[in-house]
Amino acid sequence: MGVCMNKKTIEAIVAPPPPHMVGDGFRVHNFFPNSRLIDKKRMSPFFAMDYNAKIEFSPRETPRGVGVHPHRGFETVTIAYHGRIAHHDSAGNSGVIGEGDVQWMTAASGLLHKEYHEQEFSRKGGLFQMVQLWVNLPAKYKMTPPKYQEISHDKMGKYNLADGKGVVEIIAGEFKDVKGPAFTFTPMHVYNARIKKGANQELSFPANCNTGILMVEGSANINGSAVQGDHFVLFKNDGESIQITADEDSVMLVLSGEPIDEPIAQYGPFLMNTWQELEQAIEDVNAGKFGMLED
Ligand code: MN
């Protein structure tokens, strides 16, 4: 049998906090950093997680979304589970992420962007479900040039579980020597674990890494605790092993990364190390240094 490893203790199973609208296109539960249980450093390098749980949008000719706004000092990672999202930024990148796709946008030194429902999806309306992560950057990379990685579902690393019991899709990092396509500035793992009803699977991450699982679909027993849909499991930094048994066909967003041990200063869409850098960001936006983008 395999090496016997210590189980990670569950620190908290967090129910979805009350939702709020981001623009008129995203109805999100912010699991962190604003929740009582998970502060701004607890899931570092993952600074924020907004979760748009399943919602039906009615058809609309003019797409819903968020208009032009700046970012500096981090990356936005958008994972679409249902529906399609269109994106444009002042670095000249644009694209559509469809169901199962991921957009990994490095704002770094700064850009303007807008995020909308894709035109055709908007016209027809329908089921919408997505996650947006804010991934922090260490000080030495905060002012590097912006970049954009479009990670369509077919580009993800795939690890098929034995006997057709599911698949682990590796977006970033690796799982059992299968690598994810995302370039990251610090070590982290981001997976979609799709596990069939009744199947079990072990995941393993070092104790020092901050680790959590969002139950996107279905429900499961995780290290002995029942976890319902739309809940987030936060693990203590005390063991390696996570034992998952799916109670239904389940989809889990798995996050684990090495913490960035630096001061955090955040104001709105800027994530820096000091207040002085935040003031500089605002000054630079007002001076047009983040480029141009039409609404
Ligand atoms: Mn944004």
PDB file of C-alpha atoms and ligand atoms in Angstrom:
ATOM      1  CA  MET A   1       0.000   0.000   0.000  1.00  0.00           C
ATOM      2  CA  GLY A   2       0.992   3.631  -0.285  1.00  0.00           C
ATOM      3  CA  VAL A   3       2.993   5.634   2.159  1.00  0.00           C
ATOM      4  CA  CYS A   4       0.967   6.432   5.231  1.00  0.00           C
ATOM      5  CA  MET A   5       0.729  10.195   5.601  1.00  0.00           C
ATOM      6  CA  ASN A   6      -0.807  12.426   8.213  1.00  0.00           C
ATOM      7  CA  LYS A   7      -4.206  13.782   7.349  1.00  0.00           C
ATOM      8  CA  LYS A   8      -4.681  17.512   7.189  1.00  0.00           C
ATOM      9  CA  THR A   9      -7.048  18.754   9.882  1.00  0.00           C
ATOM     10  CA  ILE A  10     -10.032  20.744   8.668  1.00  0.00           C
ATOM     11  CA  GLU A  11      -9.865  24.256  10.114  1.00  0.00           C
ATOM     12  CA  ALA A  12     -13.277  25.350   8.853  1.00  0.00           C
ATOM     13  CA  ILE A  13     -16.063  24.422   6.467  1.00  0.00           C
ATOM     14  CA  VAL A  14     -17.356  27.791   5.310  1.00  0.00           C
ATOM     15  CA  ALA A  15     -20.917  28.239   4.033  1.00  0.00           C
ATOM     16  CA  PRO A  16     -21.300  30.688   1.147  1.00  0.00           C
ATOM     17  CA  PRO A  17     -21.417  34.252   2.566  1.00  0.00           C
ATOM     18  CA  PRO A  18     -24.344  36.462   1.427  1.00  0.00           C
ATOM     19  CA  PRO A  19     -23.872  37.319  -2.261  1.00  0.00           C
ATOM     20  CA  HIS A  20     -23.313  40.736  -3.776  1.00  0.00           C
ATOM     21  CA  MET A  21     -23.311  41.939  -7.369  1.00  0.00           C
ATOM     22  CA  VAL A  22     -20.109  42.822  -9.191  1.00  0.00           C
ATOM     23  CA  GLY A  23     -21.351  45.126 -11.906  1.00  0.00           C
ATOM     24  CA  ASP A  24     -24.630  43.612 -13.089  1.00  0.00           C
ATOM     25  CA  GLY A  25     -23.129  40.385 -14.429  1.00  0.00           C
ATOM     26  CA  PHE A  26     -21.626  38.543 -11.493  1.00  0.00           C
ATOM     27  CA  ARG A  27     -23.492  37.526  -8.350  1.00  0.00           C
ATOM     28  CA  VAL A  28     -20.679  36.452  -6.080  1.00  0.00           C
ATOM     29  CA  HIS A  29     -20.073  34.969  -2.673  1.00  0.00           C
ATOM     30  CA  ASN A  30     -16.753  36.334  -1.425  1.00  0.00           C
ATOM     31  CA  PHE A  31     -15.226  33.510   0.621  1.00  0.00           C
ATOM     32  CA  PHE A  32     -12.078  35.493   1.292  1.00  0.00           C
ATOM     33  CA  PRO A  33     -10.426  37.756   2.294  1.00  0.00           C
ATOM     34  CA  ASN A  34     -13.461  39.332   3.916  1.00  0.00           C
ATOM     35  CA  SER A  35     -14.957  36.432   5.746  1.00  0.00           C
ATOM     36  CA  ARG A  36     -14.598  36.192   9.492  1.00  0.00           C
ATOM     37  CA  LEU A  37     -12.663  32.949   9.200  1.00  0.00           C
ATOM     38  CA  ILE A  38     -10.270  33.622   6.332  1.00  0.00           C
ATOM     39  CA  ASP A  39      -8.269  36.860   6.489  1.00  0.00           C
ATOM     40  CA  LYS A  40      -6.167  38.492   3.773  1.00  0.00           C
ATOM     41  CA  LYS A  41      -3.123  36.269   4.336  1.00  0.00           C
ATOM     42  CA  ARG A  42      -4.721  32.979   5.345  1.00  0.00           C
ATOM     43  CA  MET A  43      -4.931  31.504   1.802  1.00  0.00           C
ATOM     44  CA  SER A  44      -1.860  33.312   0.396  1.00  0.00           C
ATOM     45  CA  PRO A  45      -0.818  33.346  -2.452  1.00  0.00           C
ATOM     46  CA  PHE A  46      -4.594  33.289  -3.138  1.00  0.00           C
ATOM     47  CA  PHE A  47      -5.729  36.694  -1.881  1.00  0.00           C
ATOM     48  CA  ALA A  48      -9.377  36.605  -2.885  1.00  0.00           C
ATOM     49  CA  MET A  49     -11.997  34.165  -4.077  1.00  0.00           C
ATOM     50  CA  ASP A  50     -15.307  35.329  -5.524  1.00  0.00           C
ATOM     51  CA  TYR A  51     -17.691  32.498  -6.327  1.00  0.00           C
ATOM     52  CA  ASN A  52     -20.675  32.994  -8.597  1.00  0.00           C
ATOM     53  CA  ALA A  53     -22.776  30.018  -7.535  1.00  0.00           C
ATOM     54  CA  LYS A  54     -25.210  28.685 -10.145  1.00  0.00           C
ATOM     55  CA  ILE A  55     -27.700  31.267 -11.328  1.00  0.00           C
ATOM     56  CA  GLU A  56     -30.006  31.544 -14.358  1.00  0.00           C
ATOM     57  CA  PHE A  57     -29.640  34.764 -16.279  1.00  0.00           C
ATOM     58  CA  SER A  58     -32.568  35.858 -18.425  1.00  0.00           C
ATOM     59  CA  PRO A  59     -31.851  36.666 -22.092  1.00  0.00           C
ATOM     60  CA  ARG A  60     -30.605  40.188 -22.692  1.00  0.00           C
ATOM     61  CA  GLU A  61     -29.421  41.974 -25.833  1.00  0.00           C
ATOM     62  CA  THR A  62     -26.842  44.142 -24.031  1.00  0.00           C
ATOM     63  CA  PRO A  63     -24.454  41.864 -22.125  1.00  0.00           C
ATOM     64  CA  ARG A  64     -24.272  42.200 -18.366  1.00  0.00           C
ATOM     65  CA  GLY A  65     -20.883  42.640 -16.783  1.00  0.00           C
ATOM     66  CA  VAL A  66     -18.333  44.992 -15.279  1.00  0.00           C
ATOM     67  CA  GLY A  67     -17.139  48.071 -17.161  1.00  0.00           C
ATOM     68  CA  VAL A  68     -13.591  49.346 -17.540  1.00  0.00           C
ATOM     69  CA  HIS A  69     -11.561  49.219 -14.323  1.00  0.00           C
ATOM     70  CA  PRO A  70      -7.871  48.993 -13.390  1.00  0.00           C
ATOM     71  CA  HIS A  71      -5.805  46.335 -11.604  1.00  0.00           C
ATOM     72  CA  ARG A  72      -2.217  46.368 -10.335  1.00  0.00           C
ATOM     73  CA  GLY A  73      -0.027  44.050  -8.299  1.00  0.00           C
ATOM     74  CA  PHE A  74      -1.640  40.645  -8.816  1.00  0.00           C
ATOM     75  CA  GLU A  75      -3.338  38.214 -11.224  1.00  0.00           C
ATOM     76  CA  THR A  76      -7.013  37.534 -11.835  1.00  0.00           C
ATOM     77  CA  VAL A  77      -7.848  33.915 -12.603  1.00  0.00           C
ATOM     78  CA  THR A  78     -11.335  33.335 -13.964  1.00  0.00           C
ATOM     79  CA  ILE A  79     -12.700  29.807 -14.166  1.00  0.00           C
ATOM     80  CA  ALA A  80     -15.963  29.264 -16.048  1.00  0.00           C
ATOM     81  CA  TYR A  81     -18.127  26.287 -15.037  1.00  0.00           C
ATOM     82  CA  HIS A  82     -21.312  27.377 -16.832  1.00  0.00           C
ATOM     83  CA  GLY A  83     -21.850  30.257 -19.249  1.00  0.00           C
ATOM     84  CA  ARG A  84     -19.328  32.266 -21.252  1.00  0.00           C
ATOM     85  CA  ILE A  85     -17.382  35.405 -20.347  1.00  0.00           C
ATOM     86  CA  ALA A  86     -15.769  37.911 -22.701  1.00  0.00           C
ATOM     87  CA  HIS A  87     -12.734  39.956 -21.742  1.00  0.00           C
ATOM     88  CA  HIS A  88     -10.862  42.956 -23.174  1.00  0.00           C
ATOM     89  CA  ASP A  89      -7.842  44.732 -21.684  1.00  0.00           C
ATOM     90  CA  SER A  90      -5.661  47.743 -22.382  1.00  0.00           C
ATOM     91  CA  ALA A  91      -2.645  45.515 -23.061  1.00  0.00           C
ATOM     92  CA  GLY A  92      -4.471  44.506 -26.258  1.00  0.00           C
ATOM     93  CA  ASN A  93      -5.641  41.094 -25.123  1.00  0.00           C
ATOM     94  CA  SER A  94      -9.178  39.851 -25.536  1.00  0.00           C
ATOM     95  CA  GLY A  95     -10.931  36.539 -25.556  1.00  0.00           C
ATOM     96  CA  VAL A  96     -13.917  34.474 -24.595  1.00  0.00           C
ATOM     97  CA  ILE A  97     -13.788  31.834 -21.915  1.00  0.00           C
ATOM     98  CA  GLY A  98     -16.319  29.114 -22.412  1.00  0.00           C
ATOM     99  CA  GLU A  99     -17.543  26.347 -20.137  1.00  0.00           C
ATOM    100  CA  GLY A 100     -14.578  24.566 -18.600  1.00  0.00           C
ATOM    101  CA  ASP A 101     -12.066  27.220 -19.683  1.00  0.00           C
ATOM    102  CA  VAL A 102      -9.805  29.446 -17.614  1.00  0.00           C
ATOM    103  CA  GLN A 103      -8.414  32.895 -18.176  1.00  0.00           C
ATOM    104  CA  TRP A 104      -5.223  33.709 -16.270  1.00  0.00           C
ATOM    105  CA  MET A 105      -4.601  37.451 -16.477  1.00  0.00           C
ATOM    106  CA  THR A 106      -1.469  38.945 -14.966  1.00  0.00           C
ATOM    107  CA  ALA A 107      -2.224  42.583 -14.217  1.00  0.00           C
ATOM    108  CA  ALA A 108       1.177  43.122 -12.547  1.00  0.00           C
ATOM    109  CA  SER A 109       2.328  46.709 -13.324  1.00  0.00           C
ATOM    110  CA  GLY A 110      -1.183  47.623 -14.346  1.00  0.00           C
ATOM    111  CA  LEU A 111      -3.876  47.494 -16.968  1.00  0.00           C
ATOM    112  CA  LEU A 112      -7.482  48.384 -17.573  1.00  0.00           C
ATOM    113  CA  HIS A 113      -9.986  45.675 -18.412  1.00  0.00           C
ATOM    114  CA  LYS A 114     -13.672  44.904 -18.700  1.00  0.00           C
ATOM    115  CA  GLU A 115     -15.454  41.626 -18.107  1.00  0.00           C
ATOM    116  CA  TYR A 116     -18.809  40.821 -19.687  1.00  0.00           C
ATOM    117  CA  HIS A 117     -21.099  37.950 -20.506  1.00  0.00           C
ATOM    118  CA  GLU A 118     -20.285  36.828 -24.017  1.00  0.00           C
ATOM    119  CA  GLN A 119     -22.747  38.288 -26.577  1.00  0.00           C
ATOM    120  CA  GLU A 120     -24.390  35.057 -27.701  1.00  0.00           C
ATOM    121  CA  PHE A 121     -24.682  33.712 -24.146  1.00  0.00           C
ATOM    122  CA  SER A 122     -26.269  37.002 -23.137  1.00  0.00           C
ATOM    123  CA  ARG A 123     -28.817  36.854 -25.989  1.00  0.00           C
ATOM    124  CA  LYS A 124     -29.906  33.341 -25.085  1.00  0.00           C
ATOM    125  CA  GLY A 125     -29.479  33.600 -21.329  1.00  0.00           C
ATOM    126  CA  GLY A 126     -28.952  30.512 -19.229  1.00  0.00           C
ATOM    127  CA  LEU A 127     -27.059  28.872 -16.445  1.00  0.00           C
ATOM    128  CA  PHE A 128     -24.019  30.755 -15.169  1.00  0.00           C
ATOM    129  CA  GLN A 129     -21.396  29.617 -12.661  1.00  0.00           C
ATOM    130  CA  MET A 130     -17.835  30.832 -12.273  1.00  0.00           C
ATOM    131  CA  VAL A 131     -14.988  31.559  -9.881  1.00  0.00           C
ATOM    132  CA  GLN A 132     -12.578  34.464  -9.876  1.00  0.00           C
ATOM    133  CA  LEU A 133      -9.388  34.202  -7.854  1.00  0.00           C
ATOM    134  CA  TRP A 134      -7.005  37.032  -7.121  1.00  0.00           C
ATOM    135  CA  VAL A 135      -3.521  35.553  -7.005  1.00  0.00           C
ATOM    136  CA  ASN A 136      -0.988  37.764  -5.260  1.00  0.00           C
ATOM    137  CA  LEU A 137       2.447  38.506  -6.683  1.00  0.00           C
ATOM    138  CA  PRO A 138       5.614  38.904  -4.611  1.00  0.00           C
ATOM    139  CA  ALA A 139       7.034  42.468  -4.474  1.00  0.00           C
ATOM    140  CA  LYS A 140       9.719  41.697  -7.041  1.00  0.00           C
ATOM    141  CA  TYR A 141       7.119  40.787  -9.702  1.00  0.00           C
ATOM    142  CA  LYS A 142       4.406  43.341  -8.972  1.00  0.00           C
ATOM    143  CA  MET A 143       5.709  45.812 -11.533  1.00  0.00           C
ATOM    144  CA  THR A 144       6.479  43.331 -14.336  1.00  0.00           C
ATOM    145  CA  PRO A 145       4.596  43.746 -17.650  1.00  0.00           C
ATOM    146  CA  PRO A 146       0.985  42.502 -17.850  1.00  0.00           C
ATOM    147  CA  LYS A 147       0.337  39.200 -19.589  1.00  0.00           C
ATOM    148  CA  TYR A 148      -2.518  36.944 -20.506  1.00  0.00           C
ATOM    149  CA  GLN A 149      -2.831  33.163 -20.584  1.00  0.00           C
ATOM    150  CA  GLU A 150      -5.875  31.614 -22.185  1.00  0.00           C
ATOM    151  CA  ILE A 151      -6.201  28.113 -20.774  1.00  0.00           C
ATOM    152  CA  SER A 152      -8.902  26.341 -22.702  1.00  0.00           C
ATOM    153  CA  HIS A 153     -10.162  23.072 -21.285  1.00  0.00           C
ATOM    154  CA  ASP A 154      -8.274  20.985 -23.876  1.00  0.00           C
ATOM    155  CA  LYS A 155      -4.942  22.524 -22.787  1.00  0.00           C
ATOM    156  CA  MET A 156      -5.290  21.471 -19.143  1.00  0.00           C
ATOM    157  CA  GLY A 157      -3.282  18.553 -17.799  1.00  0.00           C
ATOM    158  CA  LYS A 158      -5.538  15.529 -17.289  1.00  0.00           C
ATOM    159  CA  TYR A 159      -4.999  12.713 -14.828  1.00  0.00           C
ATOM    160  CA  ASN A 160      -7.595  10.000 -15.284  1.00  0.00           C
ATOM    161  CA  LEU A 161      -8.523   8.192 -12.088  1.00  0.00           C
ATOM    162  CA  ALA A 162      -8.513   4.409 -12.139  1.00  0.00           C
ATOM    163  CA  ASP A 163     -11.620   2.560 -13.389  1.00  0.00           C
ATOM    164  CA  GLY A 164     -13.219   5.650 -14.922  1.00  0.00           C
ATOM    165  CA  LYS A 165     -13.813   7.163 -11.490  1.00  0.00           C
ATOM    166  CA  GLY A 166     -13.166  10.677 -12.684  1.00  0.00           C
ATOM    167  CA  VAL A 167     -10.416  13.033 -13.734  1.00  0.00           C
ATOM    168  CA  VAL A 168      -8.185  15.628 -12.135  1.00  0.00           C
ATOM    169  CA  GLU A 169      -7.763  18.606 -14.476  1.00  0.00           C
ATOM    170  CA  ILE A 170      -4.543  20.394 -13.678  1.00  0.00           C
ATOM    171  CA  ILE A 171      -4.695  24.133 -14.403  1.00  0.00           C
ATOM    172  CA  ALA A 172      -1.499  25.057 -12.545  1.00  0.00           C
ATOM    173  CA  GLY A 173       1.148  23.064 -10.720  1.00  0.00           C
ATOM    174  CA  GLU A 174       1.092  19.298 -11.023  1.00  0.00           C
ATOM    175  CA  PHE A 175      -0.657  16.145  -9.905  1.00  0.00           C
ATOM    176  CA  LYS A 176       1.130  12.772 -10.061  1.00  0.00           C
ATOM    177  CA  ASP A 177       3.644  14.135 -12.600  1.00  0.00           C
ATOM    178  CA  VAL A 178       0.955  15.601 -14.877  1.00  0.00           C
ATOM    179  CA  LYS A 179       1.615  19.317 -15.224  1.00  0.00           C
ATOM    180  CA  GLY A 180      -0.810  22.193 -15.675  1.00  0.00           C
ATOM    181  CA  PRO A 181      -0.202  24.736 -18.452  1.00  0.00           C
ATOM    182  CA  ALA A 182      -0.377  27.943 -16.375  1.00  0.00           C
ATOM    183  CA  PHE A 183       2.825  29.854 -15.773  1.00  0.00           C
ATOM    184  CA  THR A 184       2.856  30.989 -12.134  1.00  0.00           C
ATOM    185  CA  PHE A 185       5.243  33.364 -10.345  1.00  0.00           C
ATOM    186  CA  THR A 186       5.227  31.347  -7.099  1.00  0.00           C
ATOM    187  CA  PRO A 187       4.634  27.617  -6.491  1.00  0.00           C
ATOM    188  CA  MET A 188       0.963  26.644  -6.440  1.00  0.00           C
ATOM    189  CA  HIS A 189      -1.465  23.953  -7.522  1.00  0.00           C
ATOM    190  CA  VAL A 190      -4.894  24.687  -9.005  1.00  0.00           C
ATOM    191  CA  TYR A 191      -7.046  21.711 -10.060  1.00  0.00           C
ATOM    192  CA  ASN A 192     -10.572  20.794 -10.926  1.00  0.00           C
ATOM    193  CA  ALA A 193     -11.105  17.392  -9.326  1.00  0.00           C
ATOM    194  CA  ARG A 194     -14.064  15.699 -11.026  1.00  0.00           C
ATOM    195  CA  ILE A 195     -14.866  12.620  -8.971  1.00  0.00           C
ATOM    196  CA  LYS A 196     -17.734  10.216  -9.651  1.00  0.00           C
ATOM    197  CA  LYS A 197     -20.252   9.175  -7.027  1.00  0.00           C
ATOM    198  CA  GLY A 198     -18.816   6.618  -4.616  1.00  0.00           C
ATOM    199  CA  ALA A 199     -15.237   7.010  -5.814  1.00  0.00           C
ATOM    200  CA  ASN A 200     -12.440   8.027  -3.520  1.00  0.00           C
ATOM    201  CA  GLN A 201      -9.200   9.805  -4.211  1.00  0.00           C
ATOM    202  CA  GLU A 202      -6.311  11.079  -2.136  1.00  0.00           C
ATOM    203  CA  LEU A 203      -4.645  14.434  -2.704  1.00  0.00           C
ATOM    204  CA  SER A 204      -1.472  15.474  -0.961  1.00  0.00           C
ATOM    205  CA  PHE A 205       0.102  18.873  -0.335  1.00  0.00           C
ATOM    206  CA  PRO A 206       2.910  19.936   2.013  1.00  0.00           C
ATOM    207  CA  ALA A 207       1.793  21.200   5.436  1.00  0.00           C
ATOM    208  CA  ASN A 208       3.293  24.667   4.912  1.00  0.00           C
ATOM    209  CA  CYS A 209       1.147  25.285   1.819  1.00  0.00           C
ATOM    210  CA  ASN A 210      -2.192  27.034   2.311  1.00  0.00           C
ATOM    211  CA  THR A 211      -4.838  24.658   1.042  1.00  0.00           C
ATOM    212  CA  GLY A 212      -8.568  24.784   0.431  1.00  0.00           C
ATOM    213  CA  ILE A 213     -11.308  23.116  -1.620  1.00  0.00           C
ATOM    214  CA  LEU A 214     -14.445  24.710  -3.053  1.00  0.00           C
ATOM    215  CA  MET A 215     -17.282  22.241  -3.650  1.00  0.00           C
ATOM    216  CA  VAL A 216     -18.489  23.483  -7.038  1.00  0.00           C
ATOM    217  CA  GLU A 217     -20.800  20.565  -7.790  1.00  0.00           C
ATOM    218  CA  GLY A 218     -22.095  17.639  -5.771  1.00  0.00           C
ATOM    219  CA  SER A 219     -21.044  16.785  -2.228  1.00  0.00           C
ATOM    220  CA  ALA A 220     -18.336  14.706  -0.629  1.00  0.00           C
ATOM    221  CA  ASN A 221     -16.793  13.385   2.522  1.00  0.00           C
ATOM    222  CA  ILE A 222     -13.438  15.087   2.984  1.00  0.00           C
ATOM    223  CA  ASN A 223     -11.110  13.845   5.729  1.00  0.00           C
ATOM    224  CA  GLY A 224     -14.106  12.525   7.647  1.00  0.00           C
ATOM    225  CA  SER A 225     -16.378  15.564   7.316  1.00  0.00           C
ATOM    226  CA  ALA A 226     -19.449  15.943   5.100  1.00  0.00           C
ATOM    227  CA  VAL A 227     -19.070  18.881   2.715  1.00  0.00           C
ATOM    228  CA  GLN A 228     -22.106  20.235   0.875  1.00  0.00           C
ATOM    229  CA  GLY A 229     -22.253  22.017  -2.456  1.00  0.00           C
ATOM    230  CA  ASP A 230     -21.045  25.644  -2.606  1.00  0.00           C
ATOM    231  CA  HIS A 231     -19.083  25.243   0.647  1.00  0.00           C
ATOM    232  CA  PHE A 232     -15.374  25.925   1.078  1.00  0.00           C
ATOM    233  CA  VAL A 233     -13.076  23.705   3.111  1.00  0.00           C
ATOM    234  CA  LEU A 234     -10.064  25.378   4.709  1.00  0.00           C
ATOM    235  CA  PHE A 235      -7.289  23.085   5.956  1.00  0.00           C
ATOM    236  CA  LYS A 236      -4.898  23.683   8.841  1.00  0.00           C
ATOM    237  CA  ASN A 237      -1.189  23.758   8.011  1.00  0.00           C
ATOM    238  CA  ASP A 238      -0.600  20.490   9.811  1.00  0.00           C
ATOM    239  CA  GLY A 239      -0.503  17.451   7.574  1.00  0.00           C
ATOM    240  CA  GLU A 240      -0.320  16.364   3.955  1.00  0.00           C
ATOM    241  CA  SER A 241      -3.137  14.031   3.073  1.00  0.00           C
ATOM    242  CA  ILE A 242      -6.677  14.819   1.909  1.00  0.00           C
ATOM    243  CA  GLN A 243      -9.024  11.845   1.507  1.00  0.00           C
ATOM    244  CA  ILE A 244     -12.052  12.523  -0.656  1.00  0.00           C
ATOM    245  CA  THR A 245     -15.038  10.240  -1.134  1.00  0.00           C
ATOM    246  CA  ALA A 246     -17.670  11.668  -3.463  1.00  0.00           C
ATOM    247  CA  ASP A 247     -21.278  11.277  -2.291  1.00  0.00           C
ATOM    248  CA  GLU A 248     -22.507  12.389  -5.729  1.00  0.00           C
ATOM    249  CA  ASP A 249     -20.805  13.113  -9.026  1.00  0.00           C
ATOM    250  CA  SER A 250     -18.730  16.028  -7.810  1.00  0.00           C
ATOM    251  CA  VAL A 251     -16.542  18.867  -9.040  1.00  0.00           C
ATOM    252  CA  MET A 252     -14.079  20.446  -6.629  1.00  0.00           C
ATOM    253  CA  LEU A 253     -11.808  23.426  -7.150  1.00  0.00           C
ATOM    254  CA  VAL A 254      -8.611  22.550  -5.308  1.00  0.00           C
ATOM    255  CA  LEU A 255      -6.169  25.303  -4.300  1.00  0.00           C
ATOM    256  CA  SER A 256      -2.800  24.908  -2.615  1.00  0.00           C
ATOM    257  CA  GLY A 257       0.172  27.248  -2.618  1.00  0.00           C
ATOM    258  CA  GLU A 258       3.258  28.446  -0.814  1.00  0.00           C
ATOM    259  CA  PRO A 259       2.422  31.574   1.177  1.00  0.00           C
ATOM    260  CA  ILE A 260       3.960  34.879   0.135  1.00  0.00           C
ATOM    261  CA  ASP A 261       5.327  36.241   3.410  1.00  0.00           C
ATOM    262  CA  GLU A 262       5.157  39.976   2.695  1.00  0.00           C
ATOM    263  CA  PRO A 263       3.058  42.892   3.948  1.00  0.00           C
ATOM    264  CA  ILE A 264      -0.260  43.397   2.131  1.00  0.00           C
ATOM    265  CA  ALA A 265      -1.791  46.759   1.293  1.00  0.00           C
ATOM    266  CA  GLN A 266      -5.039  46.673  -0.651  1.00  0.00           C
ATOM    267  CA  TYR A 267      -7.287  49.405  -1.937  1.00  0.00           C
ATOM    268  CA  GLY A 268     -10.082  48.429  -4.331  1.00  0.00           C
ATOM    269  CA  PRO A 269      -8.490  46.873  -7.425  1.00  0.00           C
ATOM    270  CA  PHE A 270      -4.876  47.372  -6.298  1.00  0.00           C
ATOM    271  CA  LEU A 271      -2.887  44.867  -4.268  1.00  0.00           C
ATOM    272  CA  MET A 272       0.509  46.125  -3.179  1.00  0.00           C
ATOM    273  CA  ASN A 273       2.862  45.976  -0.177  1.00  0.00           C
ATOM    274  CA  THR A 274       2.602  49.564   1.133  1.00  0.00           C
ATOM    275  CA  TRP A 275       0.126  52.467   1.247  1.00  0.00           C
ATOM    276  CA  GLN A 276       2.618  54.581  -0.672  1.00  0.00           C
ATOM    277  CA  GLU A 277       2.433  52.090  -3.556  1.00  0.00           C
ATOM    278  CA  LEU A 278      -1.371  52.283  -3.493  1.00  0.00           C
ATOM    279  CA  GLU A 279      -1.227  56.078  -3.746  1.00  0.00           C
ATOM    280  CA  GLN A 280       1.210  55.701  -6.641  1.00  0.00           C
ATOM    281  CA  ALA A 281      -1.203  53.283  -8.367  1.00  0.00           C
ATOM    282  CA  ILE A 282      -4.052  55.800  -8.147  1.00  0.00           C
ATOM    283  CA  GLU A 283      -1.766  58.559  -9.412  1.00  0.00           C
ATOM    284  CA  ASP A 284      -0.633  56.385 -12.332  1.00  0.00           C
ATOM    285  CA  VAL A 285      -4.207  55.488 -13.322  1.00  0.00           C
ATOM    286  CA  ASN A 286      -5.160  59.162 -13.298  1.00  0.00           C
ATOM    287  CA  ALA A 287      -2.068  59.986 -15.388  1.00  0.00           C
ATOM    288  CA  GLY A 288      -3.168  57.455 -18.029  1.00  0.00           C
ATOM    289  CA  LYS A 289      -0.265  55.088 -17.389  1.00  0.00           C
ATOM    290  CA  PHE A 290      -2.546  52.030 -17.385  1.00  0.00           C
ATOM    291  CA  GLY A 291      -3.324  52.580 -21.073  1.00  0.00           C
ATOM    292  CA  MET A 292      -6.616  53.140 -22.836  1.00  0.00           C
ATOM    293  CA  LEU A 293      -9.738  51.024 -23.180  1.00  0.00           C
ATOM    294  CA  GLU A 294     -13.148  52.019 -24.464  1.00  0.00           C
ATOM    295  CA  ASP A 295     -16.235  51.188 -22.444  1.00  0.00           C
TER     296      ASP A 295
HETATM  297 MN    MN B   1     -11.366  42.907 -12.959  1.00  0.00          MN
END
